[in-house]
Short mmCIF file of C-alpha atoms in Angstrom, two decimals:
data_model
loop_
_atom_site.label_atom_id
_atom_site.label_comp_id
_atom_site.label_asym_id
_atom_site.label_seq_id
_atom_site.Cartn_x
_atom_site.Cartn_y
_atom_site.Cartn_z
CA MET S 10 -11.51 107.99 38.81
CA SER S 11 -9.80 108.59 35.48
CA ASN S 12 -10.88 106.47 32.52
CA THR S 13 -7.20 105.76 31.72
CA ILE S 14 -6.33 104.40 35.14
CA ASP S 15 -5.65 100.98 33.58
CA THR S 16 -2.36 102.23 32.19
CA ALA S 17 -1.09 102.46 35.77
CA PHE S 18 -2.12 98.92 36.77
CA ILE S 19 0.69 96.72 38.01
CA ARG S 20 1.81 93.77 35.92
CA ILE S 21 3.46 90.78 37.45
CA PHE S 22 5.53 88.29 35.35
CA ASP S 23 6.41 84.90 36.71
CA ALA S 24 10.10 83.97 36.53
CA GLU S 25 9.19 80.32 36.21
CA VAL S 26 8.94 79.56 32.46
CA PHE S 27 6.88 76.74 31.05
CA THR S 28 8.89 74.54 28.77
CA ALA S 29 7.02 73.13 25.85
CA TYR S 30 6.00 69.44 26.13
CA GLN S 31 8.67 67.23 24.58
CA ARG S 32 10.35 63.92 25.10
CA ASN S 33 12.95 64.60 27.80
CA GLY S 34 16.04 63.24 26.09
CA SER S 35 16.72 59.71 25.07
CA GLN S 36 14.39 56.85 26.11
CA LEU S 37 16.02 54.17 24.00
CA ARG S 38 19.64 54.61 24.98
CA GLY S 39 20.70 51.39 26.57
CA MET S 40 18.17 49.37 24.54
CA THR S 41 20.86 48.43 22.01
CA ARG S 42 24.37 47.18 21.75
CA GLU S 43 26.66 50.24 22.04
CA LYS S 44 30.14 51.04 20.92
CA MET S 45 32.07 54.24 21.53
CA GLY S 46 35.34 55.36 19.89
CA ASN S 47 37.16 58.04 17.92
CA ALA S 48 36.30 56.89 14.41
CA ARG S 49 34.21 57.79 11.38
CA ASP S 50 33.26 54.21 10.57
CA PHE S 51 32.41 51.42 13.03
CA THR S 52 32.40 47.69 12.29
CA PHE S 53 30.34 45.17 14.23
CA GLN S 54 31.34 41.61 13.86
CA LYS S 55 28.91 38.67 13.40
CA TYR S 56 29.64 35.02 13.96
CA GLY S 57 27.51 32.42 12.20
CA THR S 58 25.99 29.18 13.29
CA GLY S 59 27.21 25.67 12.94
CA SER S 60 26.17 22.05 13.43
CA LEU S 61 27.72 18.89 14.71
CA GLY S 62 28.20 15.63 12.72
CA THR S 63 29.42 12.14 13.25
CA LYS S 64 32.85 10.70 12.51
CA ALA S 65 34.28 7.27 11.93
CA LYS S 66 36.57 5.60 14.44
CA HIS S 67 39.84 7.51 14.33
CA GLY S 68 38.32 9.66 11.59
CA LEU S 69 38.44 13.39 11.30
CA VAL S 70 36.20 15.51 13.46
CA PRO S 71 33.79 17.45 11.16
CA VAL S 72 34.50 21.17 10.96
CA MET S 73 31.66 23.56 11.34
CA ASN S 74 33.17 26.45 9.32
CA ALA S 75 30.93 29.11 10.87
CA ASP S 76 30.74 32.26 8.80
CA HIS S 77 32.39 35.48 9.85
CA THR S 78 30.52 38.52 8.59
CA LYS S 79 30.44 42.16 9.55
CA VAL S 80 28.17 45.18 9.52
CA GLU S 81 29.60 48.66 9.05
CA VAL S 82 28.11 52.10 9.78
CA THR S 83 29.34 55.61 9.34
CA VAL S 84 28.45 58.11 12.04
CA SER S 85 26.83 61.39 11.29
CA ASP S 86 27.40 64.77 13.00
CA TYR S 87 24.49 66.63 14.55
CA TYR S 88 24.39 70.22 15.79
CA GLY S 89 21.98 72.62 17.48
CA GLY S 90 22.36 76.17 18.78
CA GLU S 91 20.64 79.19 20.25
CA TYR S 92 21.68 82.86 20.35
CA ILE S 93 21.09 84.77 23.55
CA ASP S 94 21.50 88.53 23.55
CA ASP S 95 22.95 89.66 26.89
CA LEU S 96 20.99 92.95 26.73
CA ASP S 97 17.81 90.99 26.31
CA GLU S 98 18.76 88.92 29.35
CA ILE S 99 18.82 91.92 31.64
CA LYS S 100 15.34 92.89 30.46
CA THR S 101 13.76 89.67 31.74
CA ASN S 102 13.69 87.74 34.95
CA ILE S 103 14.02 84.26 33.46
CA ASP S 104 17.07 82.07 33.13
CA GLU S 105 17.35 82.14 29.35
CA ARG S 106 20.69 80.32 29.25
CA GLY S 107 19.48 77.52 31.43
CA LEU S 108 16.34 77.10 29.34
CA ALA S 109 18.36 76.98 26.18
CA ALA S 110 20.82 74.43 27.58
CA THR S 111 18.01 72.21 28.74
CA ALA S 112 16.15 72.34 25.46
CA LEU S 113 19.27 71.55 23.47
CA ALA S 114 20.18 68.60 25.69
CA LYS S 115 16.63 67.15 25.30
CA ALA S 116 16.87 67.59 21.53
CA GLY S 117 20.18 65.75 21.48
CA GLY S 118 18.73 62.79 23.36
CA ARG S 119 15.74 62.60 20.99
CA LYS S 120 18.19 62.57 18.03
CA VAL S 121 19.80 59.43 19.45
CA ASP S 122 16.38 57.73 19.73
CA ASP S 123 15.56 58.85 16.18
CA ARG S 124 18.61 57.14 14.76
CA ILE S 125 17.79 53.86 16.58
CA VAL S 126 14.19 53.88 15.44
CA ASN S 127 15.19 54.77 11.88
CA ALA S 128 17.71 51.93 11.70
CA VAL S 129 15.06 49.38 12.59
CA THR S 130 12.28 50.93 10.58
CA VAL S 131 14.20 50.98 7.22
CA GLN S 132 15.24 47.34 7.49
CA ASN S 133 13.94 44.93 4.80
CA LEU S 134 12.71 42.17 7.13
CA GLY S 135 12.02 38.57 6.17
CA THR S 136 8.70 36.77 5.84
CA GLY S 137 6.79 36.80 9.11
CA GLN S 138 8.78 39.58 10.60
CA THR S 139 6.28 42.23 9.64
CA ILE S 140 2.70 42.13 10.95
CA ALA S 141 0.11 44.06 8.90
CA ALA S 142 -2.12 46.58 10.57
CA GLY S 143 -5.34 44.85 9.50
CA GLY S 144 -7.51 47.64 10.82
CA THR S 145 -6.69 46.83 14.40
CA SER S 146 -4.51 48.06 17.27
CA PHE S 147 -2.07 45.93 19.18
CA THR S 148 -4.29 42.90 19.58
CA ARG S 149 -3.73 39.66 21.58
CA ALA S 150 -3.11 37.87 18.23
CA LYS S 151 -0.32 40.33 17.37
CA VAL S 152 1.24 39.99 20.78
CA LEU S 153 1.30 36.19 20.39
CA GLN S 154 2.72 36.49 16.86
CA VAL S 155 5.59 38.61 18.07
CA PHE S 156 6.27 36.08 20.83
CA GLU S 157 6.07 33.21 18.30
CA ARG S 158 8.35 34.80 15.70
CA PHE S 159 11.06 35.58 18.27
CA GLY S 160 10.88 31.96 19.38
CA GLU S 161 11.04 30.55 15.88
CA ASN S 162 14.03 32.73 15.09
CA ASN S 163 15.83 31.39 18.19
CA ILE S 164 16.05 34.82 19.79
CA PRO S 165 17.13 34.26 23.44
CA ASP S 166 14.54 35.00 26.08
CA ASP S 167 17.21 36.56 28.19
CA GLY S 168 15.54 39.84 29.27
CA ASN S 169 16.81 41.75 26.19
CA ARG S 170 13.67 41.66 24.11
CA VAL S 171 12.14 45.08 23.60
CA VAL S 172 8.79 46.23 22.09
CA VAL S 173 8.40 49.97 21.36
CA LEU S 174 4.80 51.09 20.70
CA SER S 175 2.79 54.28 20.41
CA PRO S 176 0.63 55.67 23.26
CA ASP S 177 -2.42 54.79 21.14
CA ALA S 178 -1.34 51.20 20.74
CA TRP S 179 -0.59 51.03 24.50
CA VAL S 180 -4.03 52.44 25.50
CA ASN S 181 -6.26 50.91 22.75
CA GLY S 182 -4.28 47.78 22.43
CA LEU S 183 -2.43 46.42 25.40
CA MET S 184 -4.70 48.11 28.00
CA GLY S 185 -7.60 46.18 26.56
CA LEU S 186 -5.95 42.79 27.18
CA VAL S 187 -6.88 41.11 30.44
CA GLU S 188 -3.55 39.25 30.27
CA PHE S 189 -1.78 42.61 30.49
CA THR S 190 -4.10 44.41 33.04
CA ASN S 191 -5.47 41.71 35.25
CA GLN S 192 -3.51 40.88 38.43
CA ASP S 193 -4.56 37.23 38.05
CA TYR S 194 -2.12 37.16 35.17
CA VAL S 195 0.56 39.81 35.99
CA GLY S 196 0.29 40.11 39.80
CA ALA S 197 -0.64 43.18 41.83
CA SER S 198 2.82 44.78 41.55
CA ALA S 199 2.67 44.99 37.73
CA LEU S 200 -0.79 46.50 37.29
CA PRO S 201 -0.70 49.43 34.80
CA TRP S 202 -3.90 50.87 36.29
CA VAL S 203 -2.43 51.41 39.78
CA SER S 204 1.06 52.72 39.03
CA GLY S 205 0.46 54.54 35.75
CA ILE S 206 3.51 52.90 34.34
CA THR S 207 4.39 53.49 30.62
CA ALA S 208 6.82 50.61 30.43
CA LYS S 209 6.83 47.16 31.99
CA ARG S 210 8.01 43.61 31.54
CA TRP S 211 5.50 41.14 30.26
CA MET S 212 5.87 37.83 28.46
CA GLY S 213 9.64 38.19 28.38
CA PHE S 214 9.64 41.59 26.68
CA LEU S 215 10.12 45.09 27.93
CA TRP S 216 7.08 47.02 26.56
CA MET S 217 7.69 50.76 26.16
CA GLN S 218 5.60 53.72 25.09
CA TYR S 219 7.43 55.92 22.58
CA THR S 220 6.09 58.93 20.61
CA GLY S 221 8.66 58.92 17.76
CA LEU S 222 7.39 56.04 15.74
CA SER S 223 6.58 56.58 12.05
CA ILE S 224 2.99 56.79 10.85
CA ALA S 225 1.45 56.71 7.37
CA SER S 226 -2.15 57.92 7.32
CA THR S 227 -3.62 55.86 10.15
CA THR S 228 -0.99 53.08 10.09
CA ARG S 229 1.59 53.34 12.88
CA THR S 230 4.68 51.10 12.74
CA CYS S 231 5.62 49.73 16.17
CA LEU S 232 8.88 47.97 16.52
CA ALA S 233 10.36 44.98 18.44
CA TRP S 234 13.96 43.91 18.64
CA HIS S 235 16.56 42.01 20.63
CA LYS S 236 19.10 44.40 22.16
CA PRO S 237 22.25 42.79 20.68
CA ALA S 238 20.66 42.81 17.19
CA VAL S 239 20.77 46.61 17.04
CA ALA S 240 23.92 48.69 17.54
CA LEU S 241 24.50 52.36 18.35
CA ALA S 242 27.90 53.75 17.30
CA VAL S 243 28.99 56.89 19.21
CA ASN S 244 31.90 58.96 18.07
CA SER S 245 31.18 61.78 20.47
CA GLU S 246 28.78 62.12 23.34
CA LEU S 247 26.74 65.29 23.73
CA LYS S 248 29.05 68.27 24.04
CA THR S 249 27.87 71.75 24.98
CA ASN S 250 29.45 75.23 24.84
CA PHE S 251 28.45 78.73 25.81
CA ASP S 252 30.51 81.23 23.84
CA TRP S 253 30.43 85.02 23.48
CA VAL S 254 30.09 85.97 19.78
CA PRO S 255 31.24 89.70 19.47
CA GLU S 256 29.91 90.16 16.00
CA ARG S 257 26.33 89.36 17.24
CA ALA S 258 26.81 90.75 20.72
CA ALA S 259 25.24 87.60 22.09
CA TYR S 260 26.03 84.28 23.70
CA PHE S 261 25.76 81.23 21.54
CA ALA S 262 24.58 78.05 23.23
CA GLN S 263 25.69 75.10 21.18
CA ILE S 264 25.27 71.31 21.39
CA ARG S 265 26.79 68.71 19.09
CA MET S 266 27.17 64.96 18.90
CA SER S 267 28.19 62.30 16.51
CA CYS S 268 26.47 58.91 16.29
CA GLU S 269 24.53 56.41 14.11
CA ALA S 270 22.60 53.26 14.60
CA VAL S 271 22.56 50.10 12.54
CA VAL S 272 20.90 46.67 12.56
CA ILE S 273 23.50 43.88 13.00
CA GLU S 274 21.08 41.02 12.61
CA ASN S 275 17.65 41.64 11.08
CA THR S 276 16.19 38.31 12.31
CA GLY S 277 16.25 39.89 15.72
CA CYS S 278 13.83 42.67 14.68
CA MET S 279 10.14 42.93 13.90
CA LYS S 280 7.71 45.56 12.64
CA ILE S 281 4.16 45.55 13.96
CA ASP S 282 1.72 47.84 12.12
CA VAL S 283 -1.33 49.04 14.01
CA THR S 284 -4.27 51.14 12.94
CA GLU S 285 -4.79 54.32 14.95
CA THR S 286 -7.95 56.38 14.98
CA ALA S 287 -8.36 59.97 16.09
#
């Protein structure tokens, strides 16, 4: 047999393409107040608190004079695209256009989450609304402190409390708490060991794993908020186009959107720093 027979060997290429691991679109959409409209600037109204008083017989009823305030946000435009040469397409057996459209849509969803997380992360929160890492993960003490602060700030326990934490904080923090993992506390239906869940309700909060939280050295900033306290302004939902570009002899897959997030009431937010180790 010839020593060069290997040049005649048959090669088989699979038409199924592996897509790189990535967050599959938005995970935090629906975890905030949301407003859609055709505008550059969005205004979210706030109504203050008041108190009752006494009055003399036939006297005037005391007036609360609750404050009206507002929070404004300007939306930003975001774009993404991919060129696909049609002559390249006929040389391969993969759906290049479909892959490009999927990747662009996922990137658009992640951009929405990025704006929500950024809005909460950059807030200057009050005393007690930031928990230091202290060289520990998401400990029982930190869980109780979050619960305590929300109660002290009169945040309603109405099912709209959210905690977003990293996979490391989930595994090395929450999963080490018997109150989180033992059915004597949470019941058999909510066991994280059995179902492999990455989000569940516990102590009045929705606890979610999320990979887009900021980290500085080994300190990861996890976040907690009340849904009405954070707003997402959407000028335009995700829009996609496939256009033929003669000058490039290629199709251009494009996605675009216009949105921004803002904190309406910072007393409804918390930052919980945790220490992560490799």
